mmCIF file of C-alpha atoms in Angstrom:
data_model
loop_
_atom_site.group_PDB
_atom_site.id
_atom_site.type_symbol
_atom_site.label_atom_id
_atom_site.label_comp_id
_atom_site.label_asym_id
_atom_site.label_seq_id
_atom_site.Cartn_x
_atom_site.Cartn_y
_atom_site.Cartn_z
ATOM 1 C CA UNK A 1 -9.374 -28.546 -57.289
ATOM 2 C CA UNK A 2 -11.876 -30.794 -59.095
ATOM 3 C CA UNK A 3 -15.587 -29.617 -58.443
ATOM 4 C CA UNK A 4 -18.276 -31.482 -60.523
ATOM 5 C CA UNK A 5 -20.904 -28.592 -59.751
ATOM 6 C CA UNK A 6 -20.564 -25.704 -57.635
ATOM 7 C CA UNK A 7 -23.212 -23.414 -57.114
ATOM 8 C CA UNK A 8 -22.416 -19.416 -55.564
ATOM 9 C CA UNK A 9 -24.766 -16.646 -54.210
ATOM 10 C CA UNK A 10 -24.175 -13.821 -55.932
ATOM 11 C CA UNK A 11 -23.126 -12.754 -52.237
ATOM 12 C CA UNK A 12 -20.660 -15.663 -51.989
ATOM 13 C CA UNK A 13 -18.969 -14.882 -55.552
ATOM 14 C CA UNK A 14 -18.867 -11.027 -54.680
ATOM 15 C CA UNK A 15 -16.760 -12.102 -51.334
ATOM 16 C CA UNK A 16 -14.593 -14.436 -53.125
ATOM 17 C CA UNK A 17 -13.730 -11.932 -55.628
ATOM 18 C CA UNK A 18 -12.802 -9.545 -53.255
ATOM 19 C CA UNK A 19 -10.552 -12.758 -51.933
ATOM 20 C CA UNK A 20 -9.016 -12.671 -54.943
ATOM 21 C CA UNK A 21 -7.728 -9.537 -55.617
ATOM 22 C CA UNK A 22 -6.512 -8.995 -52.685
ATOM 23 C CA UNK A 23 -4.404 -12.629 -52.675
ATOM 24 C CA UNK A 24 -3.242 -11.522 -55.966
ATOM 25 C CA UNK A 25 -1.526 -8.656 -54.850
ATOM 26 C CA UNK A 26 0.223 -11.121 -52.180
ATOM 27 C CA UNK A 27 0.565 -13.908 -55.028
ATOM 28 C CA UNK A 28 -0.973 -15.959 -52.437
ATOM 29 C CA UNK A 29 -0.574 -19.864 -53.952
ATOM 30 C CA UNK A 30 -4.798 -20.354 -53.013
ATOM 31 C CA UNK A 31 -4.834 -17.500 -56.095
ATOM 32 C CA UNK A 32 -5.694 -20.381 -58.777
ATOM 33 C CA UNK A 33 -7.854 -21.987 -56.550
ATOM 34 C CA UNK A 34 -10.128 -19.245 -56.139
ATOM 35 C CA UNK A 35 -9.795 -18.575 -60.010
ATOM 36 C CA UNK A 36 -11.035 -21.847 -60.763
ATOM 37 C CA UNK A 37 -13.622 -21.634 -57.960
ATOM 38 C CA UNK A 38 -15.277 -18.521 -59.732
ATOM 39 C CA UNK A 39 -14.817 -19.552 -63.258
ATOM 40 C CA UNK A 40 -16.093 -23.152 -62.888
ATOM 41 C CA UNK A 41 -19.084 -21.402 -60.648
ATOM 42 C CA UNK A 42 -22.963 -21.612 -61.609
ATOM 43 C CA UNK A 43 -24.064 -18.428 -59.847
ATOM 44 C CA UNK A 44 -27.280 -18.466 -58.306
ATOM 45 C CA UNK A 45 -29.370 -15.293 -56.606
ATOM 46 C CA UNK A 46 -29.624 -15.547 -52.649
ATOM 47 C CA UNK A 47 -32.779 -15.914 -52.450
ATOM 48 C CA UNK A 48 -32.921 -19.588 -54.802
ATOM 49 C CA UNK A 49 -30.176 -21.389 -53.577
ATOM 50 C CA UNK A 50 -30.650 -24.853 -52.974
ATOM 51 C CA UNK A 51 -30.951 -25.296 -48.804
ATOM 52 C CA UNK A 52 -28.599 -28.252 -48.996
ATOM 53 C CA UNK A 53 -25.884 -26.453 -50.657
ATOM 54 C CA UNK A 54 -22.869 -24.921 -48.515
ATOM 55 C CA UNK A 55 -22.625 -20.981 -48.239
ATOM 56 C CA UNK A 56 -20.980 -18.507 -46.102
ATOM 57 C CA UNK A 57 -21.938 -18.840 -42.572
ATOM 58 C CA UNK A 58 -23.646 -22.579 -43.192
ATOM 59 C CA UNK A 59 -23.029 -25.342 -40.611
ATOM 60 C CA UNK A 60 -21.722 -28.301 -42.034
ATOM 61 C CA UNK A 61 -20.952 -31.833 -41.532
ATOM 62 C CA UNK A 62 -17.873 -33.450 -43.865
ATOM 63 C CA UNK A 63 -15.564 -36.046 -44.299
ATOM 64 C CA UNK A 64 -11.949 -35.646 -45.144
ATOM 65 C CA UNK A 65 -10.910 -38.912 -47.191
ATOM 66 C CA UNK A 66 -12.141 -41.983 -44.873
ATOM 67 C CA UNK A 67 -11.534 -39.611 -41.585
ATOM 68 C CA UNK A 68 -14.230 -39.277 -39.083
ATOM 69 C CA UNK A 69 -16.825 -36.680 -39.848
ATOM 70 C CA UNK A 70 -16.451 -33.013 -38.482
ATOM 71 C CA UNK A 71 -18.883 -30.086 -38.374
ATOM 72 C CA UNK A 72 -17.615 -26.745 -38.960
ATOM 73 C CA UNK A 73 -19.140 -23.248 -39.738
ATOM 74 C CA UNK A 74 -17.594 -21.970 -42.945
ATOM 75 C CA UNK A 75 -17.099 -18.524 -42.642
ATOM 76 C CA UNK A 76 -15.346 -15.599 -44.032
ATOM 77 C CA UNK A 77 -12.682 -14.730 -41.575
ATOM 78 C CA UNK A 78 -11.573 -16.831 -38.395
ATOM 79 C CA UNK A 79 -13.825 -16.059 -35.808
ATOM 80 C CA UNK A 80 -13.699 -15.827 -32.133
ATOM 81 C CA UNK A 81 -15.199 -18.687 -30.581
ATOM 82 C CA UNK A 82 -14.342 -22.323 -29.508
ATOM 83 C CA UNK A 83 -11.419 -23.515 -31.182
ATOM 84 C CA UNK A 84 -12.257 -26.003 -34.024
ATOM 85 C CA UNK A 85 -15.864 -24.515 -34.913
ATOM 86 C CA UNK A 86 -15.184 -22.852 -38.196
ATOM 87 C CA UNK A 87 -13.658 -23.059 -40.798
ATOM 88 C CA UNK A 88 -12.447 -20.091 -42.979
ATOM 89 C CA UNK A 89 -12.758 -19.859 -46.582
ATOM 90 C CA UNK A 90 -9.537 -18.523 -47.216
ATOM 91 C CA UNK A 91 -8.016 -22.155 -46.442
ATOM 92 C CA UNK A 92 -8.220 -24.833 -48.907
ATOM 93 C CA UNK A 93 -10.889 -26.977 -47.297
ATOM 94 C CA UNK A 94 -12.832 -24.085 -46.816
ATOM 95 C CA UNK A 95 -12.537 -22.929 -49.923
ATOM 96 C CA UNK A 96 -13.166 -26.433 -51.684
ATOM 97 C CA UNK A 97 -16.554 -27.030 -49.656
ATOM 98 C CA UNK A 98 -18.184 -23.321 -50.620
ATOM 99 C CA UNK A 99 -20.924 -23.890 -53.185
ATOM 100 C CA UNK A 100 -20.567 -27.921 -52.840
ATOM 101 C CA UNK A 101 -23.971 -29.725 -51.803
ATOM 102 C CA UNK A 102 -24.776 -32.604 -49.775
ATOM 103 C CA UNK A 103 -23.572 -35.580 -50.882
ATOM 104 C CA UNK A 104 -20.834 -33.981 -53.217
ATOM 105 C CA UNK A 105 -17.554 -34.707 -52.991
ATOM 106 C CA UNK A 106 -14.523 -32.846 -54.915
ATOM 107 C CA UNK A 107 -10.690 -33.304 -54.202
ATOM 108 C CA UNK A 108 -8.095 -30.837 -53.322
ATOM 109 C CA UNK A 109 -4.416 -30.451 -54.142
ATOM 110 C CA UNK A 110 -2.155 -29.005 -50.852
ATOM 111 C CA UNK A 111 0.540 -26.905 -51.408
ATOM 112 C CA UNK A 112 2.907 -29.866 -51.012
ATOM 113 C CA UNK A 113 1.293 -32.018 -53.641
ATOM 114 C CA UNK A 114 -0.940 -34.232 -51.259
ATOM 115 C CA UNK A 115 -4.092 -34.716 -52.379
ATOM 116 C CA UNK A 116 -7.798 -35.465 -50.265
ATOM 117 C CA UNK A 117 -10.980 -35.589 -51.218
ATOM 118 C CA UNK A 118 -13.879 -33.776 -49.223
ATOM 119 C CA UNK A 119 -17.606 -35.106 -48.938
ATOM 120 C CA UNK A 120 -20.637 -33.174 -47.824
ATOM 121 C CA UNK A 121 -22.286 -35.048 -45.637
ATOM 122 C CA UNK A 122 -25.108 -32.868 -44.744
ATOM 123 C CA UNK A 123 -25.592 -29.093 -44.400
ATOM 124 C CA UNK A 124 -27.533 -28.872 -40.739
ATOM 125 C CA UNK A 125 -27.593 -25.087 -41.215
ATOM 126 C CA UNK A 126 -28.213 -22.951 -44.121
ATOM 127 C CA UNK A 127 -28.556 -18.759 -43.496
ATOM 128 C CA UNK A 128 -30.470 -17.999 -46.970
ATOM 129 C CA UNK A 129 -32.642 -21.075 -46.128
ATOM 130 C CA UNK A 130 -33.349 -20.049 -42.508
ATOM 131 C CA UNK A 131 -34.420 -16.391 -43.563
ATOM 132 C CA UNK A 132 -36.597 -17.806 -46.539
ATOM 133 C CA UNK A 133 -37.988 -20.408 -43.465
ATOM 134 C CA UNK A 134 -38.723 -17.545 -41.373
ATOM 135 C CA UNK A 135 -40.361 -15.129 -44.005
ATOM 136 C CA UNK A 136 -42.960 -17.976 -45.325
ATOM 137 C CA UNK A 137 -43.653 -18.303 -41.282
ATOM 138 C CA UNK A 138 -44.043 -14.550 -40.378
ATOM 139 C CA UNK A 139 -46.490 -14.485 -43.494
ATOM 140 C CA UNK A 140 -48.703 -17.244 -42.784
ATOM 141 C CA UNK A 141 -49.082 -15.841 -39.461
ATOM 142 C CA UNK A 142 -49.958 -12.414 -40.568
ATOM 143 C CA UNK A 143 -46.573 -11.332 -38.647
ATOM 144 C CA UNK A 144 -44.329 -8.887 -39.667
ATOM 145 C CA UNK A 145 -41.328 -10.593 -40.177
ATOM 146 C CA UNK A 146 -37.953 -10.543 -37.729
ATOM 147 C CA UNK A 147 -40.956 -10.609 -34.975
ATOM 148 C CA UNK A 148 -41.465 -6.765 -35.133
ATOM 149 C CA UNK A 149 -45.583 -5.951 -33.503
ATOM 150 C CA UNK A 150 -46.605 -2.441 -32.977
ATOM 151 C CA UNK A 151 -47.178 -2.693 -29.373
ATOM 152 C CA UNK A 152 -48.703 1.332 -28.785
ATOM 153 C CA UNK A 153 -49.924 3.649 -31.203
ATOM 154 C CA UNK A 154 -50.797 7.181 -29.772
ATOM 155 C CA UNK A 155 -53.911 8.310 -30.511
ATOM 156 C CA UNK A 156 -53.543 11.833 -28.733
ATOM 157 C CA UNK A 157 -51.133 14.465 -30.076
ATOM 158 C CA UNK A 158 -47.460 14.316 -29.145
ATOM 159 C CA UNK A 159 -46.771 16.923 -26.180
ATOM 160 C CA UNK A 160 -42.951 18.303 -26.494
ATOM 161 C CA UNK A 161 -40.602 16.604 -24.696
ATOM 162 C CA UNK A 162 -40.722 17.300 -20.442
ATOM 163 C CA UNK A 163 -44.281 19.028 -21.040
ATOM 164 C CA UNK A 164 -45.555 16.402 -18.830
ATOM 165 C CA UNK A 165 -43.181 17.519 -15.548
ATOM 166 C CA UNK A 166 -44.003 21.134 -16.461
ATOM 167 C CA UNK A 167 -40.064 21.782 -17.396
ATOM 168 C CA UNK A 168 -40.052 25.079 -19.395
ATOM 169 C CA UNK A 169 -37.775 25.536 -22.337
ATOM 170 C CA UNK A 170 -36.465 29.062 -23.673
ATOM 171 C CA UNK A 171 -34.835 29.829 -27.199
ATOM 172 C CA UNK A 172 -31.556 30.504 -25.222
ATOM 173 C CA UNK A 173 -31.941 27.500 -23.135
ATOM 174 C CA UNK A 174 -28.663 25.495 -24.448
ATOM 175 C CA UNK A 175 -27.132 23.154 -21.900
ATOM 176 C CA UNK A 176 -23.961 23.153 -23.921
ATOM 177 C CA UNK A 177 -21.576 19.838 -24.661
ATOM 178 C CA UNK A 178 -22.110 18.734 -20.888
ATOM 179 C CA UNK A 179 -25.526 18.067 -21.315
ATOM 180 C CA UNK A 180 -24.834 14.978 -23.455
#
C-alpha cells in the first residue's frame, strides 16, 4: 500500500491496533498492511482532524481505478443494513481509504498481485466534524449541547414516593422478588 499522507485519530489508530494483534495471531495476509498503515500514520487528536479526511464511521464517495464512483460508510465491523452501504476496515479498500482525504489517492496490492488505485472523491459525512458542528451550535445558542433543557425544577420538597395516594409504608413492608 502506497499512502502519500495518512492522517489517524488517536481513536482510529487505537482500533487498528487492536486489528492488528488480533490478525497476527491468525497471520492474517492484511497483517503488513495494517503495519504499514500505523507506522506510515501522522496521528492526530479527535477533536483536530481535518473534516475532509476519512475516519471510522465517515460517509464517503470513491473511485476504484476509472470505475464509477461509490459511497460507502467505512466502519469497523460489517454492519447490518442494506447490502453495499459499508465498507469494513478489515478489507483492503477499507483499510487503504482510513486516514486518506479528499482528493487523495493511494494504490493497493490484492492478495493475488493485482493492483488499483483508490481516490477520495469527497467525504459527505464526517462523525468528529459533525459533533465539533453541533457543539459550536449548542454554544452560540446558549444550549446545552446533545439538545438536553431542564424542562421542571421543583421548588417544593420531594414527598416519598406514593405519599401523594396516601399508600403507607412499614419497615417490614418487603414485597419480595415478585414485586419487580
Amino acid at each position: 500500500m502506497r499512502n502519500m499522507s495518512c492522517r489517524l485519530t488517536t481513536k482510529d489508530f487505537a482500533v487498528l491496533e487492536v486489528m492488528l494483534e488480533r490478525r497476527r495471531a491468525f497471520a492474517d495476509p492484511i497483517v503488513r498492511m495494517i503495519e504499514d498503515k500505523l507506522a506510515n500514520a501522522r496521528v492526530v487528536p479527535v477533536d483536530s482532524v481535518e473534516p475532509d479526511v476519512v475516519t471510522l464511521n465517515s460517509r464517503v464517495v470513491f473511485c476504484v481505478d476509472a470505475g464509477a464512483a461509490e459511497t460507502r460508510t467505512l466502519v469497523q465491523n460489517e454492519v447490518r443494513g442494506p447490502v453495499g452501504s459499508s465498507l469494513s476496515v478489515a478489507t483492503r479498500r477499507g483499510l487503504c481509504m482510513l486516514g486518506m482525504a479528499q482528493g487523495q489517492t493511494a494504490s493497493i496490492e490484492h492478495a493475488d498481485g493485482r493492483r488499483e488505485a483508490i481516490r477520495i472523491k469527497t467525504v459527505l459525512y464526517q462523525p468528529e466534524a459533525a459533533r465539533r458542528e453541533a457543539r459550536e451550535k449548542a454554544s452560540a445558542g446558549g444550549r446545552r449541547p446533545h439538545g438536553l433543557t431542564l424542562v421542571y425544577s421543583a421548588a417544593a420538597p420531594i414527598e416519598p414516593l406514593g405519599a401523594a395516594a396516601g399508600m403507607r409504608q412499614t419497615e417490614d413492608d418487603d414485597p419480595g422478588p415478585s414485586a419487580a
